Amino acid sequence: QFFVFCHGLLQLSQLLVSGYLKSSISTIERRYGLSSQTSGLLASFNEVGNTLLIVFVSYFGSRVHRPRFIGCGAILVSLAGFLMSLPHFITGPYEYDQSVANVFSNTTDLCKPGVTGSWGNLSNASCTPHAAKENHEVLLVMFIAQALLGIGGVPIQPFGISYIDDFASERNSPLYLGILFSVTVIGPGVAFMLGSAMLRFYIDIDKVTGDQIQLTNKDPRWVGAWWLGFLVAASLVALSAVPYFFFPREMTKEVSLFLSDFPVVLLRNLRHPVYLLVVLAQVNLSAMVAGLATFMGKFLERQFSLTASLANMIIGAVNIPGAMVGIVVGGAILKRFQMSLRQCSAMCVIGMFLCLLVAFPLLFLGCPTQKVAGITYSESSEFGHHALECNLQCSCPEKAYNPICGSNAVEYISPCYAGCRVVNIDADSNSVLNYTSCSCISENGLPGSAKPGTCGTGCFHLFLPFVILSCLAGILASTSHTPSFMLILRSIQPEDKSFAVGIQFMLLRVLAWMPGPVLYGSAIDTTCILWEKKCDRKAACRYYDNNLFRQRYLGLQFFFEVGTF
């Protein structure tokens, strides 16, 4: 029982490390200027190390000191967690556009007629070879950490489960494995909650003093302390690893598999129609979940103008518990009615069909991108042409990004861009109150004013229905989880069981968990309408076409749901 407790703790903290990355993905994109395709690849990269080794490890399971192996894997995972936070410490402080009206510097990005060239320092400061090299180093460190995370995770689940199954009594074994299984479902939820807590702190909380932080967490340039969560999670893993070095090896002889049987068994299972179809359905479902888990937070942030912290809170407290409820209900129905295989498959089909009905309206619950002058909106006909006539004499920087919301409910990418000449600063908190006499914003024929920060999509009224429907869809889809496993376990030969499950997990990894996030990330990238430029290369996306983002992101999800069905 102590082993079960330790293993639950270890699995939880391991999932914290891998799940936490997904909760801070939009933050890391913003901080290091990554496209969603890159961040999607990063998020699924731990599966690479994992997949390469999992088959071998499952094979040699009975010939090694399992607890010690689990301990070593856990230490690797903990190292990976600390490595993930390293980029924060090797790079300088986060430089958002310092063109903000700022008490500590004289540059304000107001409209200054006749002053040319005052912006040169802004555009090319971040473009030295050193800065470009720094960015490559950051990516390299993160990809290495993700690979290590995958490799370290290999022995943890298979060895832990077989160890428990070997030494627990027949009666208690299902209970213990059930406990561990529920932990693996709770884990990501806890990770999103951890993300929600950490992203409320400013990223450079260790590098700058509190009164120098000018951004609030509502600001689109705000970047939360993503690295803190990795330190917390990695420390937890390191703690959980300690007891494993003191468990005994204590083995009873298991049936050993021989490598010569490998191709025969493989073909026998892959030719089995029920096995193959159920695994394909699970591949579709997993591909959907992989994209959902990686980019749902980002989607909620953009579509409903939420902070990263709140978006994580919703996923951790509503969506993931919903999926848990579905899994439990599915299992309970199975047990209560002692279902036959045909009834199991009927239950999967009905669950998915209802899920489709509930998920379809989600495609229409959303709003277009807010009006952004010169990008999604233009009063005159020459649309998409960056310079507005009203700010021609301002000589604004190309790259400035300090969004403000005009009194005419149009967003401008910077005060200079709106032709604002005056900034009013609150003396107590050193924060900007508003910008006035803006030549591009007209109020009753006079120059208007603007508030700092984005206007938002004005879509908040659809947020509650969206959350309720997506939670319901999640519950319905996950009711098919247990019956589909039963279909696999009961339809193949008993001696192939563990092998068939191993192959199933490998197929899920290769066909769903690895390509899923990359596919979703690429689809999201195609909907960007304004890229941040760093050294003439595309960095992170500033504005998405929200309608396209929703249609492609949820459309892809719907496509996989239909595939599963």
XYZ file of C-alpha atoms in Angstrom:
565
model
C 0.000 0.000 0.000
C 2.913 2.336 0.659
C 4.205 1.522 -2.833
C 0.797 2.392 -4.312
C 0.840 5.679 -2.393
C 4.368 6.528 -3.588
C 3.524 5.572 -7.136
C 0.398 7.719 -7.136
C 2.440 10.660 -5.899
C 5.148 10.089 -8.500
C 2.685 9.783 -11.380
C 0.933 12.934 -10.242
C 4.142 14.954 -10.087
C 5.391 13.517 -13.398
C 2.138 14.615 -15.040
C 2.566 18.017 -13.422
C 5.820 18.497 -15.325
C 4.418 17.397 -18.696
C 0.968 18.979 -18.222
C 2.323 22.276 -16.936
C 3.985 22.981 -20.281
C 0.588 22.827 -21.970
C -0.849 25.319 -19.492
C 1.919 27.854 -20.104
C 2.265 27.339 -23.853
C 0.695 30.653 -24.917
C 2.962 32.432 -22.429
C 6.136 30.748 -23.695
C 5.105 31.545 -27.288
C 4.788 35.201 -26.370
C 8.032 35.338 -24.389
C 10.269 33.647 -26.957
C 8.374 34.546 -30.129
C 7.325 31.056 -31.216
C 4.717 30.117 -33.785
C 2.045 27.630 -32.694
C 3.552 25.042 -35.014
C 6.843 25.218 -33.115
C 5.167 25.193 -29.712
C 2.995 22.250 -30.788
C 6.099 20.319 -31.801
C 7.705 21.219 -28.479
C 4.639 20.033 -26.562
C 4.631 16.638 -28.281
C 8.405 16.160 -28.335
C 8.495 14.212 -25.065
C 6.606 11.437 -26.852
C 9.608 10.914 -29.137
C 11.973 9.770 -26.382
C 9.153 7.782 -24.876
C 8.087 5.872 -27.988
C 11.611 4.837 -28.960
C 12.171 3.060 -25.664
C 8.786 1.864 -24.444
C 8.765 -1.388 -26.439
C 12.155 -2.487 -25.134
C 11.362 -1.568 -21.569
C 8.096 -3.539 -21.657
C 10.150 -6.497 -22.852
C 12.851 -6.488 -20.203
C 10.455 -5.656 -17.405
C 10.854 -8.929 -15.566
C 14.641 -9.023 -15.556
C 15.560 -5.812 -13.734
C 15.214 -4.242 -10.296
C 11.982 -2.408 -11.113
C 11.700 0.064 -8.187
C 15.301 1.213 -8.730
C 14.631 1.724 -12.435
C 11.516 3.761 -11.615
C 13.610 5.889 -9.242
C 16.224 6.565 -11.929
C 13.503 7.481 -14.434
C 11.992 9.870 -11.890
C 15.360 11.584 -11.378
C 15.607 12.091 -15.162
C 12.094 13.578 -15.192
C 13.000 15.930 -12.359
C 16.160 17.011 -14.218
C 14.041 17.659 -17.303
C 11.721 19.871 -15.240
C 14.602 21.982 -13.945
C 16.039 22.179 -17.482
C 12.697 23.488 -18.790
C 12.965 26.513 -16.501
C 16.629 27.161 -17.375
C 15.921 29.454 -20.389
C 14.476 31.990 -17.979
C 17.772 32.209 -16.114
C 20.111 32.274 -19.137
C 18.223 34.978 -21.031
C 17.908 38.606 -20.020
C 14.739 40.191 -18.652
C 11.641 40.157 -20.844
C 11.633 43.207 -23.092
C 8.172 44.103 -24.203
C 7.897 47.229 -26.214
C 9.694 49.713 -24.016
C 7.974 52.379 -26.036
C 5.398 52.466 -23.288
C 4.883 55.749 -21.581
C 7.188 55.046 -18.740
C 8.367 57.044 -15.788
C 11.818 55.473 -15.905
C 12.591 56.239 -19.538
C 11.995 59.257 -21.718
C 10.669 57.336 -24.685
C 6.928 57.439 -24.904
C 5.347 56.258 -28.078
C 3.273 59.353 -28.545
C 2.877 61.161 -31.785
C 5.848 63.500 -32.192
C 5.535 65.453 -35.447
C 8.804 66.350 -37.116
C 10.964 64.087 -34.973
C 12.343 61.493 -37.335
C 14.703 58.688 -36.509
C 13.890 58.809 -32.800
C 12.633 55.260 -33.182
C 15.717 53.652 -34.733
C 16.848 52.303 -31.400
C 13.581 50.471 -30.846
C 13.419 48.463 -34.029
C 16.909 47.034 -34.196
C 17.922 46.736 -30.562
C 16.743 43.143 -30.363
C 18.358 42.099 -33.605
C 21.999 41.537 -32.745
C 23.543 38.150 -33.635
C 23.667 37.555 -29.867
C 19.876 37.831 -29.579
C 19.297 35.420 -32.451
C 21.771 32.934 -30.966
C 20.105 33.252 -27.573
C 16.789 32.260 -29.112
C 18.265 29.128 -30.694
C 19.807 28.163 -27.360
C 16.451 28.517 -25.614
C 14.730 26.216 -28.106
C 17.555 23.688 -27.960
C 17.423 23.527 -24.148
C 13.646 23.104 -24.168
C 13.669 20.359 -26.806
C 16.410 18.474 -24.928
C 14.415 18.804 -21.705
C 11.290 17.458 -23.414
C 13.224 14.482 -24.835
C 14.630 13.732 -21.354
C 11.147 14.004 -19.890
C 9.949 11.335 -22.329
C 12.890 9.010 -21.651
C 12.589 9.376 -17.871
C 8.879 8.621 -18.003
C 9.371 5.273 -19.780
C 9.894 2.945 -16.788
C 7.454 4.712 -14.468
C 4.077 3.452 -15.649
C 4.758 -0.069 -17.018
C 7.086 -1.102 -14.186
C 4.898 0.391 -11.486
C 1.779 -1.327 -12.784
C 3.414 -4.734 -13.255
C 5.097 -4.497 -9.828
C 1.771 -3.782 -8.139
C -0.024 -6.456 -10.135
C 2.626 -9.038 -9.164
C 2.542 -8.470 -5.432
C -0.996 -7.310 -4.671
C -3.643 -9.910 -3.957
C -5.948 -10.757 -6.847
C -8.752 -9.024 -4.997
C -7.021 -5.697 -4.356
C -5.074 -5.343 -7.591
C -7.948 -3.778 -9.622
C -8.578 -1.297 -6.802
C -4.922 -0.186 -6.684
C -4.709 0.131 -10.458
C -7.990 2.064 -10.441
C -6.528 4.516 -7.928
C -3.445 5.021 -10.126
C -5.574 5.415 -13.216
C -7.679 8.133 -11.611
C -4.480 9.933 -10.585
C -3.322 10.015 -14.219
C -6.593 11.720 -15.117
C -6.460 14.220 -12.234
C -2.800 15.076 -12.945
C -3.326 17.358 -15.948
C -6.147 19.136 -14.074
C -3.794 19.911 -11.211
C -1.173 21.047 -13.752
C -3.586 23.570 -15.278
C -4.482 24.854 -11.806
C -0.766 25.254 -11.053
C -0.432 27.173 -14.328
C -3.349 29.356 -13.329
C -1.646 30.201 -10.032
C 1.848 30.859 -11.441
C 0.836 32.969 -14.432
C -0.567 35.594 -12.065
C 2.998 36.543 -11.154
C 5.041 38.703 -13.513
C 7.742 36.782 -15.403
C 10.728 38.712 -14.051
C 9.602 38.696 -10.451
C 13.173 37.643 -9.597
C 14.901 40.246 -11.781
C 13.009 43.512 -11.282
C 11.467 45.128 -8.234
C 7.700 45.347 -7.914
C 7.379 49.065 -8.609
C 9.150 48.698 -11.961
C 6.522 46.375 -13.368
C 4.321 48.478 -15.589
C 2.042 45.847 -17.042
C -1.070 44.407 -15.466
C -2.036 40.818 -16.240
C -4.860 42.093 -18.449
C -2.330 43.664 -20.826
C -1.809 41.702 -24.075
C 1.960 42.028 -23.562
C 1.810 40.540 -20.050
C 3.944 37.428 -19.638
C 3.467 35.370 -16.469
C 6.129 33.538 -14.458
C 5.903 30.317 -16.505
C 9.229 29.042 -15.127
C 8.077 28.980 -11.491
C 5.739 26.047 -12.044
C 8.528 23.925 -13.521
C 10.621 24.485 -10.392
C 7.683 23.453 -8.185
C 6.832 20.355 -10.263
C 10.453 19.229 -10.660
C 11.081 19.507 -6.905
C 7.987 17.369 -6.267
C 9.235 14.682 -8.675
C 12.662 14.672 -6.996
C 11.001 14.171 -3.593
C 8.764 11.354 -4.880
C 11.800 9.562 -6.366
C 13.553 9.032 -3.037
C 11.518 6.089 -1.591
C 11.968 3.980 -4.756
C 15.617 3.343 -3.950
C 14.552 1.566 -0.760
C 11.891 -0.820 -2.085
C 12.968 -4.470 -2.407
C 13.388 -6.196 -5.732
C 11.361 -9.182 -4.502
C 10.213 -11.021 -7.594
C 8.150 -14.012 -8.510
C 9.028 -15.513 -11.868
C 6.922 -14.153 -14.697
C 6.145 -15.667 -18.060
C 8.905 -14.426 -20.314
C 8.348 -13.382 -23.913
C 10.833 -14.330 -26.594
C 11.825 -11.925 -29.342
C 11.310 -14.606 -31.997
C 7.527 -14.520 -31.376
C 7.395 -10.753 -31.861
C 6.344 -10.563 -35.558
C 3.857 -13.432 -35.242
C 2.029 -11.868 -32.310
C 2.153 -8.435 -33.928
C 0.537 -9.649 -37.142
C -2.013 -11.742 -35.301
C -3.212 -8.666 -33.423
C -3.102 -6.235 -36.321
C -5.169 -8.620 -38.454
C -7.858 -8.746 -35.787
C -10.667 -6.496 -37.105
C -12.162 -5.509 -33.742
C -8.754 -4.683 -32.283
C -7.746 -2.660 -35.312
C -10.985 -0.660 -35.566
C -11.127 0.151 -31.860
C -7.478 1.275 -31.871
C -8.176 3.482 -34.912
C -11.154 5.024 -33.124
C -8.962 5.664 -30.093
C -6.311 7.236 -32.352
C -8.912 9.706 -33.636
C -10.133 10.512 -30.161
C -6.597 10.926 -28.835
C -5.634 13.215 -31.704
C -8.583 15.399 -30.765
C -7.634 15.427 -27.085
C -3.977 16.186 -27.880
C -4.887 19.333 -29.795
C -7.500 20.271 -27.259
C -5.144 19.977 -24.293
C -2.340 21.886 -25.992
C -4.224 24.862 -27.417
C -7.567 25.111 -25.605
C -6.156 27.731 -23.222
C -4.876 29.848 -26.086
C -8.221 29.506 -27.851
C -10.181 30.691 -24.808
C -7.755 33.614 -24.300
C -8.213 34.855 -27.866
C -11.872 34.083 -28.427
C -13.259 35.368 -25.138
C -10.462 37.814 -24.145
C -9.594 35.921 -20.959
C -6.272 36.138 -19.122
C -4.024 33.065 -19.416
C -4.576 32.466 -15.721
C -8.370 32.339 -15.978
C -8.288 30.154 -19.108
C -6.178 27.563 -17.257
C -8.490 27.752 -14.283
C -11.497 26.855 -16.480
C -9.728 23.916 -18.137
C -8.417 22.575 -14.823
C -11.648 23.022 -12.879
C -14.325 22.298 -15.528
C -13.140 20.446 -18.640
C -10.807 17.882 -17.070
C -13.141 16.962 -14.169
C -15.867 16.614 -16.824
C -13.788 14.038 -18.681
C -13.207 12.210 -15.376
C -16.936 12.077 -14.718
C -17.457 10.593 -18.191
C -14.855 7.876 -17.646
C -16.328 6.945 -14.256
C -19.916 6.918 -15.559
C -18.880 4.751 -18.528
C -17.195 2.278 -16.190
C -20.169 2.254 -13.813
C -22.693 1.529 -16.593
C -20.494 -1.335 -17.808
C -20.297 -2.834 -14.352
C -23.971 -2.320 -13.498
C -25.347 -3.963 -16.658
C -22.595 -6.570 -17.217
C -22.442 -5.639 -20.883
C -21.640 -7.983 -23.733
C -19.093 -6.957 -26.371
C -21.813 -5.913 -28.791
C -23.417 -3.735 -26.116
C -20.006 -2.234 -25.346
C -19.568 -1.190 -28.953
C -23.125 0.159 -29.116
C -22.402 2.251 -26.034
C -19.278 3.716 -27.662
C -21.209 4.598 -30.810
C -24.127 6.208 -28.952
C -21.767 8.194 -26.698
C -19.870 9.558 -29.695
C -23.050 10.347 -31.622
C -24.414 12.417 -28.723
C -21.019 14.089 -28.424
C -21.229 15.131 -32.095
C -24.676 16.653 -31.563
C -23.452 18.704 -28.605
C -20.126 19.718 -30.181
C -21.543 20.971 -33.474
C -23.027 24.240 -32.116
C -19.609 25.122 -30.645
C -18.469 26.045 -34.151
C -20.881 28.992 -34.092
C -20.316 30.247 -30.544
C -17.886 33.091 -30.965
C -17.227 36.557 -32.292
C -15.006 38.071 -34.952
C -11.741 39.787 -34.040
C -12.231 43.240 -32.539
C -11.818 46.225 -34.887
C -8.084 46.971 -35.120
C -7.242 50.037 -37.170
C -5.319 49.202 -40.330
C -5.508 45.457 -39.690
C -9.097 44.268 -39.472
C -10.784 47.607 -39.911
C -10.380 50.752 -41.909
C -12.578 53.811 -42.224
C -11.304 54.654 -45.675
C -11.126 52.272 -48.607
C -7.361 51.651 -48.688
C -7.533 48.664 -46.408
C -4.567 46.772 -45.060
C -2.296 49.708 -45.807
C -0.545 50.314 -42.506
C -0.141 54.086 -42.457
C -3.351 55.956 -41.733
C -3.453 59.513 -43.053
C -4.114 60.923 -39.610
C -0.776 59.712 -38.263
C 1.456 60.327 -41.277
C 3.306 63.178 -39.609
C 3.927 61.133 -36.444
C 6.719 58.936 -37.890
C 5.629 55.942 -35.810
C 7.848 52.899 -35.300
C 6.951 49.942 -37.483
C 7.262 47.425 -34.703
C 5.605 49.158 -31.787
C 3.037 47.049 -29.999
C 1.292 48.755 -27.122
C -2.397 48.345 -27.941
C -4.881 50.984 -26.848
C -8.645 51.081 -27.093
C -10.071 54.277 -28.522
C -13.226 55.955 -27.280
C -14.685 54.974 -30.688
C -14.244 51.277 -29.722
C -11.530 50.743 -32.300
C -8.213 49.253 -31.208
C -4.911 50.820 -32.311
C -1.602 48.965 -32.161
C 0.081 51.862 -30.342
C -0.730 55.380 -29.089
C 1.488 56.864 -31.787
C -0.471 54.934 -34.371
C -3.678 56.573 -33.173
C -1.964 59.965 -33.360
C -2.177 60.572 -29.606
C -0.125 63.545 -28.363
C -0.719 63.509 -24.605
C -0.420 60.808 -21.990
C -1.891 61.078 -18.491
C -0.118 59.112 -15.794
C -1.475 58.191 -12.387
C 1.106 59.561 -9.967
C 0.521 56.924 -7.266
C 0.894 53.744 -9.257
C 3.003 55.036 -12.191
C 0.493 53.516 -14.552
C -1.059 55.071 -17.629
C -4.576 56.437 -17.083
C -5.351 57.384 -20.670
C -4.099 59.004 -23.867
C -5.729 62.193 -25.160
C -5.885 64.443 -28.233
C -5.551 61.520 -30.630
C -5.915 62.689 -34.211
C -7.139 59.313 -35.562
C -9.975 59.013 -33.065
C -12.714 61.549 -33.590
C -15.290 62.329 -30.941
C -17.939 64.787 -32.219
C -15.373 66.183 -34.637
C -12.731 66.681 -31.920
C -9.641 64.504 -31.316
C -10.650 61.640 -29.049
C -9.039 59.730 -26.190
C -7.989 56.121 -25.596
C -7.398 53.714 -22.735
C -4.355 51.454 -22.527
C -4.947 47.762 -23.325
C -6.921 45.842 -25.904
C -10.634 46.452 -26.558
C -11.409 42.739 -26.261
C -13.699 40.732 -28.514
C -16.902 41.597 -26.662
C -17.714 37.914 -26.675
C -17.954 37.246 -22.982
C -21.726 36.585 -23.044
C -21.091 33.443 -25.131
C -18.435 32.188 -22.757
C -20.743 30.365 -20.343
C -22.717 28.475 -23.027
C -19.410 27.549 -24.671
C -17.947 26.130 -21.451
C -21.128 24.190 -20.644
C -21.400 22.643 -24.122
C -17.697 21.777 -24.379
C -17.810 20.200 -20.932
C -20.867 18.143 -21.931
C -19.204 17.039 -25.163
C -16.178 15.973 -23.118
C -18.311 13.937 -20.718
C -20.105 12.178 -23.576
C -16.931 11.403 -25.539
C -15.148 10.001 -22.498
C -17.972 7.584 -21.593
C -16.599 5.426 -24.433
C -13.178 5.196 -22.761
C -13.724 2.117 -20.587
C -15.965 0.134 -22.988
C -13.440 0.598 -25.800
C -10.673 -0.791 -23.579
C -12.909 -3.742 -22.723
C -13.487 -4.410 -26.421
C -9.738 -4.715 -26.880
C -9.026 -6.770 -23.773
C -11.852 -9.244 -24.336
C -11.537 -9.748 -28.052
C -7.887 -10.863 -28.189
C -6.168 -13.993 -26.917
C -5.447 -13.792 -23.182
C -1.704 -14.439 -23.563
C -1.413 -11.469 -25.953
C -3.042 -9.056 -23.552
C -0.104 -7.052 -22.241
C 1.533 -7.043 -25.642
C -1.633 -5.863 -27.400
C -2.013 -3.030 -24.910
C 1.646 -2.076 -25.470
C 1.131 -1.966 -29.251
C -2.062 0.021 -28.742
C -0.260 2.675 -26.690
C 2.551 2.831 -29.197
C 0.114 3.370 -32.077
C -1.694 6.066 -30.078
C 1.619 7.838 -29.490
C 2.904 7.629 -33.047
C -0.395 8.415 -34.789
C -2.036 10.802 -32.308
C -0.011 12.269 -29.460
C 3.032 13.111 -31.584
C 1.496 14.625 -34.738
C -1.679 15.983 -33.056
C -0.331 19.185 -31.464
C 1.826 19.950 -34.530
C -1.172 19.602 -36.830
C -3.322 21.839 -34.604
C -0.495 24.379 -34.233
C -0.057 24.604 -38.012
C -3.793 25.058 -38.501
C -3.835 27.863 -35.916
C -0.846 29.579 -37.565
C -2.741 29.817 -40.870
C -5.315 32.108 -39.204
C -2.847 34.763 -38.020
C -3.323 38.247 -39.513
C -0.466 40.138 -37.844
C 2.853 38.563 -36.951
C 5.353 40.071 -34.564
C 8.634 40.396 -36.475
C 11.954 39.559 -34.828
C 15.048 40.068 -36.954
C 12.934 39.777 -40.121
C 11.567 36.389 -39.129
C 8.049 35.694 -37.933
C 7.857 35.371 -34.161
C 4.627 35.096 -32.166
C 1.222 36.041 -33.543
C -0.257 39.384 -32.436
C -3.748 39.081 -33.910
C -5.708 36.118 -35.241
C -8.764 36.180 -37.443
C -10.950 34.878 -34.621
C -13.665 33.431 -36.861
C -11.119 31.436 -38.860
C -9.274 30.421 -35.678
C -12.505 29.061 -34.235
C -13.598 27.325 -37.435
C -10.236 25.654 -38.057
C -9.477 24.763 -34.465
C -12.918 23.416 -33.543
C -13.447 22.123 -37.093
C -10.363 19.921 -36.772
C -11.667 18.740 -33.417
C -15.067 17.942 -34.956
C -13.362 16.099 -37.829
C -11.625 13.756 -35.372
C -14.869 13.237 -33.443
C -16.574 12.156 -36.669
C -13.592 9.862 -37.343
C -13.993 8.274 -33.926
C -17.723 7.817 -34.488
